[in-house]
Tab-separated table of N, CA and C in Angstrom:
chain	number	residue	atom	x	y	z
A	1	MET	N	9.092	24.779	50.537
A	1	MET	CA	8.973	23.502	49.346
A	1	MET	C	7.738	22.756	48.553
A	2	ASN	N	6.794	22.728	49.775
A	2	ASN	CA	5.293	22.337	49.203
A	2	ASN	C	5.121	23.988	48.308
A	3	ASN	N	5.123	25.021	48.294
A	3	ASN	CA	4.878	26.232	47.888
A	3	ASN	C	5.554	26.091	46.778
A	4	ARG	N	7.104	25.981	46.563
A	4	ARG	CA	7.648	25.866	45.503
A	4	ARG	C	7.369	25.000	44.272
A	5	ILE	N	6.703	23.733	45.132
A	5	ILE	CA	5.950	22.656	44.262
A	5	ILE	C	4.732	23.193	43.119
A	6	ALA	N	3.957	23.583	44.116
A	6	ALA	CA	2.962	24.197	43.933
A	6	ALA	C	2.884	25.322	42.831
A	7	GLN	N	3.788	26.471	42.867
A	7	GLN	CA	4.099	27.084	41.992
A	7	GLN	C	4.523	26.548	40.239
A	8	ILE	N	5.207	25.463	40.680
A	8	ILE	CA	5.700	24.667	39.619
A	8	ILE	C	4.393	23.854	38.589
A	9	TYR	N	3.492	24.103	39.539
A	9	TYR	CA	2.342	22.852	39.137
A	9	TYR	C	1.538	23.612	38.558
A	10	LYS	N	1.304	25.313	38.836
A	10	LYS	CA	0.465	25.978	38.448
A	10	LYS	C	1.347	26.813	37.350
A	11	ASN	N	2.278	26.811	37.171
A	11	ASN	CA	3.490	27.187	35.910
A	11	ASN	C	3.113	26.558	34.963
A	12	ILE	N	3.138	24.797	34.835
A	12	ILE	CA	2.812	24.244	33.996
A	12	ILE	C	1.258	24.105	33.319
A	13	ALA	N	0.529	24.413	34.470
A	13	ALA	CA	-1.064	24.116	34.391
A	13	ALA	C	-1.215	25.583	33.234
A	14	GLN	N	-0.820	26.849	33.786
A	14	GLN	CA	-0.850	28.287	32.915
A	14	GLN	C	-0.200	27.859	31.459
A	15	GLN	N	0.659	27.205	31.239
A	15	GLN	CA	1.761	26.795	29.715
A	15	GLN	C	0.633	26.100	29.223
A	16	THR	N	0.141	25.077	29.794
A	16	THR	CA	-0.626	23.987	29.080
A	16	THR	C	-2.094	24.399	28.591
A	17	ASN	N	-2.783	25.487	29.648
A	17	ASN	CA	-3.758	26.285	28.730
A	17	ASN	C	-3.595	27.118	27.987
A	18	GLU	N	-2.397	28.101	27.776
A	18	GLU	CA	-1.756	28.612	26.843
A	18	GLU	C	-1.679	27.827	25.373
A	19	GLY	N	-1.331	27.195	25.535
A	19	GLY	CA	-0.606	26.229	24.506
A	19	GLY	C	-2.540	25.906	23.532
A	20	THR	N	-3.312	25.252	24.594
A	20	THR	CA	-4.371	24.928	23.804
A	20	THR	C	-5.116	26.077	23.336
A	21	LYS	N	-5.122	26.727	23.876
A	21	LYS	CA	-5.869	28.201	23.343
A	21	LYS	C	-5.186	28.659	22.305
A	22	GLN	N	-3.830	28.757	21.844
A	22	GLN	CA	-3.095	28.943	20.821
A	22	GLN	C	-3.545	28.097	19.577
A	23	GLN	N	-3.554	26.791	19.906
A	23	GLN	CA	-3.991	25.896	18.956
A	23	GLN	C	-5.317	25.619	18.436
A	24	LYS	N	-6.431	26.026	19.703
A	24	LYS	CA	-7.524	26.341	18.710
A	24	LYS	C	-7.521	27.149	17.950
A	25	THR	N	-7.059	28.686	18.028
A	25	THR	CA	-6.874	29.784	17.362
A	25	THR	C	-6.509	29.548	15.889
A	26	VAL	N	-5.332	28.424	15.790
A	26	VAL	CA	-4.970	28.340	14.487
A	26	VAL	C	-4.916	27.273	13.489
A	27	GLN	N	-6.300	26.870	14.387
A	27	GLN	CA	-6.818	25.787	13.425
A	27	GLN	C	-7.094	25.907	12.070
A	28	GLU	N	-6.768	25.162	10.872
A	28	GLU	CA	-7.194	25.454	9.702
A	28	GLU	C	-8.464	24.504	9.303
A	29	PRO	N	-8.825	24.594	8.065
A	29	PRO	CA	-10.193	23.873	7.469
A	29	PRO	C	-9.712	22.726	7.525
A	30	LYS	N	-10.584	21.228	7.592
A	30	LYS	CA	-10.481	20.175	7.757
A	30	LYS	C	-10.401	19.678	6.679
A	31	LYS	N	-9.350	18.754	6.285
A	31	LYS	CA	-9.502	18.151	5.110
A	31	LYS	C	-10.099	16.631	5.099
A	32	SER	N	-10.712	16.162	4.513
A	32	SER	CA	-11.243	14.905	4.457
A	32	SER	C	-9.931	13.515	4.087
A	33	PHE	N	-10.011	12.433	4.522
A	33	PHE	CA	-9.368	11.894	4.354
A	33	PHE	C	-9.162	11.473	2.510
A	34	ALA	N	-10.553	11.259	2.129
A	34	ALA	CA	-10.202	11.315	0.887
A	34	ALA	C	-9.380	12.265	-0.176
A	35	ASP	N	-9.615	13.598	0.217
A	35	ASP	CA	-8.693	14.808	-0.572
A	35	ASP	C	-7.320	14.400	0.100
A	36	VAL	N	-6.765	14.278	1.290
A	36	VAL	CA	-5.443	14.183	1.640
A	36	VAL	C	-4.758	12.681	0.629
A	37	LEU	N	-5.577	11.861	0.681
A	37	LEU	CA	-5.230	10.882	-0.323
A	37	LEU	C	-5.406	11.656	-1.634
A	38	LYS	N	-6.349	11.858	-2.005
A	38	LYS	CA	-5.851	12.384	-3.706
A	38	LYS	C	-4.849	13.350	-3.809
A	39	GLU	N	-4.387	14.334	-2.982
A	39	GLU	CA	-3.339	14.873	-3.156
A	39	GLU	C	-1.899	14.315	-3.307
A	40	SER	N	-2.050	13.276	-1.876
A	40	SER	CA	-0.630	12.698	-2.528
A	40	SER	C	-0.521	11.481	-3.232
A	41	LEU	N	-1.733	11.065	-3.645
A	41	LEU	CA	-1.222	10.039	-5.236
A	41	LEU	C	-0.922	10.954	-6.145
A	42	ALA	N	-1.746	12.393	-6.125
A	42	ALA	CA	-1.411	12.881	-7.159
A	42	ALA	C	0.270	13.573	-7.238
A	43	GLU	N	0.595	13.897	-5.819
A	43	GLU	CA	2.138	14.160	-5.910
A	43	GLU	C	3.087	13.019	-6.117
A	44	VAL	N	2.811	11.761	-5.573
A	44	VAL	CA	3.376	10.786	-6.268
A	44	VAL	C	3.518	10.362	-7.705
A	45	ASN	N	2.481	10.691	-7.893
A	45	ASN	CA	2.323	10.707	-9.321
A	45	ASN	C	3.288	11.358	-10.073
A	46	LYS	N	3.230	13.048	-9.703
A	46	LYS	CA	4.176	13.635	-10.196
A	46	LYS	C	5.510	13.527	-10.422
A	47	LEU	N	6.028	13.451	-8.759
A	47	LEU	CA	7.447	12.841	-8.333
A	47	LEU	C	7.521	11.484	-9.739
A	48	GLN	N	6.881	10.766	-9.977
A	48	GLN	CA	7.307	9.614	-10.624
A	48	GLN	C	7.475	9.943	-12.126
A	49	LEU	N	6.411	10.645	-12.962
A	49	LEU	CA	6.529	11.141	-13.981
A	49	LEU	C	7.996	12.123	-14.192
A	50	ASP	N	8.371	13.086	-12.617
A	50	ASP	CA	9.708	13.602	-13.035
A	50	ASP	C	10.872	12.922	-12.978
A	51	ALA	N	10.619	11.392	-12.289
A	51	ALA	CA	11.993	10.779	-12.520
A	51	ALA	C	12.033	10.233	-13.761
A	52	GLU	N	10.794	9.648	-14.194
A	52	GLU	CA	10.985	9.035	-15.786
A	52	GLU	C	11.658	10.117	-16.830
A	53	GLU	N	11.047	11.684	-16.839
A	53	GLU	CA	11.407	12.524	-17.744
A	53	GLU	C	12.982	13.061	-17.497
A	54	ALA	N	13.518	12.876	-16.105
A	54	ALA	CA	15.056	12.952	-15.702
A	54	ALA	C	15.629	12.045	-16.257
A	55	LEU	N	15.392	10.942	-16.030
A	55	LEU	CA	16.165	9.388	-16.451
A	55	LEU	C	16.130	9.602	-18.142
A	56	LYS	N	14.998	9.796	-18.912
A	56	LYS	CA	15.078	10.255	-20.226
A	56	LYS	C	16.014	11.404	-20.744
A	57	ALA	N	15.860	12.328	-19.677
A	57	ALA	CA	16.970	13.517	-20.082
A	57	ALA	C	18.235	12.851	-20.392
A	58	LEU	N	18.407	11.955	-19.055
A	58	LEU	CA	20.041	11.456	-18.965
A	58	LEU	C	20.586	10.544	-20.016
A	59	ALA	N	19.622	9.981	-20.468
A	59	ALA	CA	19.543	8.929	-21.280
A	59	ALA	C	20.012	9.541	-22.596
A	60	THR	N	19.233	10.831	-23.028
A	60	THR	CA	19.462	11.156	-24.316
A	60	THR	C	20.343	12.210	-24.740
A	61	GLY	N	21.221	12.290	-23.275
A	61	GLY	CA	22.167	13.422	-23.327
A	61	GLY	C	22.022	15.112	-22.768
A	62	LYS	N	20.564	14.878	-22.457
A	62	LYS	CA	20.175	16.307	-22.494
A	62	LYS	C	20.403	16.559	-21.016
A	63	GLU	N	20.602	16.034	-20.133
A	63	GLU	CA	20.965	15.956	-18.961
A	63	GLU	C	22.404	15.718	-18.111
A	64	GLU	N	23.304	16.264	-17.744
A	64	GLU	CA	24.448	15.871	-18.117
A	64	GLU	C	24.667	15.216	-16.065
A	65	ASP	N	24.251	16.134	-15.561
A	65	ASP	CA	24.235	15.935	-13.633
A	65	ASP	C	23.457	14.644	-13.276
A	66	ILE	N	24.300	13.863	-13.392
A	66	ILE	CA	23.680	12.082	-12.895
A	66	ILE	C	23.327	12.458	-11.278
A	67	GLU	N	24.213	13.287	-10.457
A	67	GLU	CA	23.524	13.474	-9.134
A	67	GLU	C	22.026	13.855	-8.840
A	68	LYS	N	22.020	14.735	-9.893
A	68	LYS	CA	20.534	15.764	-10.249
A	68	LYS	C	19.056	14.224	-10.260
A	69	VAL	N	19.709	13.834	-11.414
A	69	VAL	CA	18.947	12.780	-11.679
A	69	VAL	C	18.579	11.532	-11.048
A	70	MET	N	19.651	11.498	-10.001
A	70	MET	CA	19.923	10.258	-8.976
A	70	MET	C	18.687	10.623	-7.868
A	71	VAL	N	19.272	12.176	-7.446
A	71	VAL	CA	17.872	12.400	-6.330
A	71	VAL	C	16.594	12.426	-6.879
A	72	THR	N	16.471	13.043	-8.242
A	72	THR	CA	15.061	13.028	-8.305
A	72	THR	C	14.482	11.203	-8.777
A	73	LEU	N	15.183	10.801	-8.624
A	73	LEU	CA	14.955	9.103	-8.633
A	73	LEU	C	14.647	8.386	-6.972
A	74	GLN	N	15.596	8.951	-6.343
A	74	GLN	CA	15.647	8.732	-4.949
A	74	GLN	C	13.941	9.056	-4.206
A	75	LYS	N	13.835	10.346	-4.622
A	75	LYS	CA	12.679	10.847	-4.014
A	75	LYS	C	11.464	10.255	-4.680
A	76	ALA	N	11.042	10.139	-6.185
A	76	ALA	CA	10.095	8.768	-6.355
A	76	ALA	C	10.411	7.985	-5.923
A	77	ASP	N	11.373	7.131	-5.242
A	77	ASP	CA	11.446	6.007	-4.496
A	77	ASP	C	10.814	6.194	-3.639
A	78	VAL	N	11.581	7.268	-2.974
A	78	VAL	CA	11.107	7.137	-1.008
A	78	VAL	C	9.369	7.408	-1.168
A	79	SER	N	9.164	8.100	-1.702
A	79	SER	CA	7.436	8.614	-1.915
A	79	SER	C	6.797	7.563	-2.295
A	80	LEU	N	6.841	6.586	-3.518
A	80	LEU	CA	6.422	5.533	-3.525
A	80	LEU	C	6.088	4.623	-2.483
A	81	LYS	N	7.166	4.498	-2.091
A	81	LYS	CA	7.834	3.483	-0.860
A	81	LYS	C	6.568	3.888	0.480
A	82	LEU	N	6.495	5.666	0.799
A	82	LEU	CA	5.736	5.626	1.696
A	82	LEU	C	4.186	5.496	1.503
A	83	LEU	N	3.725	5.676	0.188
A	83	LEU	CA	2.498	5.515	-0.289
A	83	LEU	C	2.124	4.220	-0.568
A	84	MET	N	2.902	3.019	-0.734
A	84	MET	CA	2.684	1.367	-0.088
A	84	MET	C	3.113	1.528	1.550
A	85	GLU	N	3.952	1.772	2.410
A	85	GLU	CA	3.393	1.357	3.584
A	85	GLU	C	1.916	1.931	4.055
A	86	VAL	N	1.851	3.398	3.749
A	86	VAL	CA	0.236	3.623	3.984
A	86	VAL	C	-0.940	2.767	3.575
A	87	ARG	N	-0.581	2.562	2.462
A	87	ARG	CA	-1.720	1.404	2.159
A	87	ARG	C	-1.789	0.301	2.192
A	88	ASN	N	-0.709	-0.435	3.347
A	88	ASN	CA	-0.765	-1.592	3.776
A	88	ASN	C	-1.240	-1.280	4.832
A	89	LYS	N	-1.009	-0.201	5.908
A	89	LYS	CA	-1.525	0.157	7.383
A	89	LYS	C	-3.232	0.269	6.944
A	90	ALA	N	-3.546	0.984	6.175
A	90	ALA	CA	-5.002	1.416	6.007
A	90	ALA	C	-5.648	-0.159	5.624
A	91	LEU	N	-4.849	-1.000	4.903
A	91	LEU	CA	-5.522	-2.122	4.400
A	91	LEU	C	-5.560	-2.796	5.598
A	92	GLU	N	-4.728	-3.277	6.739
A	92	GLU	CA	-4.621	-3.896	7.836
A	92	GLU	C	-5.420	-3.660	9.051
A	93	ALA	N	-5.839	-1.976	8.906
A	93	ALA	CA	-7.232	-1.527	9.573
A	93	ALA	C	-7.915	-2.024	9.213
A	94	TYR	N	-8.575	-1.828	7.574
A	94	TYR	CA	-9.780	-2.457	7.364
A	94	TYR	C	-9.884	-3.497	7.468
A	95	GLN	N	-8.894	-4.555	7.515
A	95	GLN	CA	-8.775	-6.200	7.894
A	95	GLN	C	-8.944	-6.586	9.471
A	96	GLU	N	-8.963	-5.555	9.980
A	96	GLU	CA	-8.850	-5.807	11.424
A	96	GLU	C	-10.328	-5.151	11.991
A	97	ILE	N	-11.205	-4.180	10.842
A	97	ILE	CA	-12.242	-3.983	11.679
A	97	ILE	C	-13.335	-5.187	10.900
A	98	MET	N	-12.819	-5.603	10.060
A	98	MET	CA	-13.714	-6.795	9.512
A	98	MET	C	-13.629	-7.668	10.353
A	99	ARG	N	-12.269	-7.879	11.013
A	99	ARG	CA	-12.708	-9.329	11.885
A	99	ARG	C	-13.485	-8.984	13.325
A	100	MET	N	-13.749	-7.669	13.430
A	100	MET	CA	-14.346	-7.249	14.496
A	100	MET	C	-15.751	-8.236	14.534
A	101	GLN	N	-16.101	-8.632	15.725
A	101	GLN	CA	-17.404	-8.977	15.959
A	101	GLN	C	-18.239	-7.902	16.534
A	102	VAL	N	-19.803	-8.056	15.855
A	102	VAL	CA	-20.497	-6.920	16.547
A	102	VAL	C	-21.716	-7.752	17.684
């Protein structure tokens, strides 16, 4: 019984080591937080502009597929809500840091 348990632990350790080796070899160049934030803002802005264009196209009759327009609007809405949540969390973290006593 103890041999079986020892074998299981050995297998888990080997798999864990193999997983960490694979993670180390597949690492991509790290982006700064500012770069990720800029890319995210640009993507949200693009989705908002796409939604505005889709709405204009629907209003002028260039687009007849209301489902497509609604999906575009929902994507823009969800991305904006996510961006606002990220902003709120960053602001909360900043405020928490400012409350810390040195």
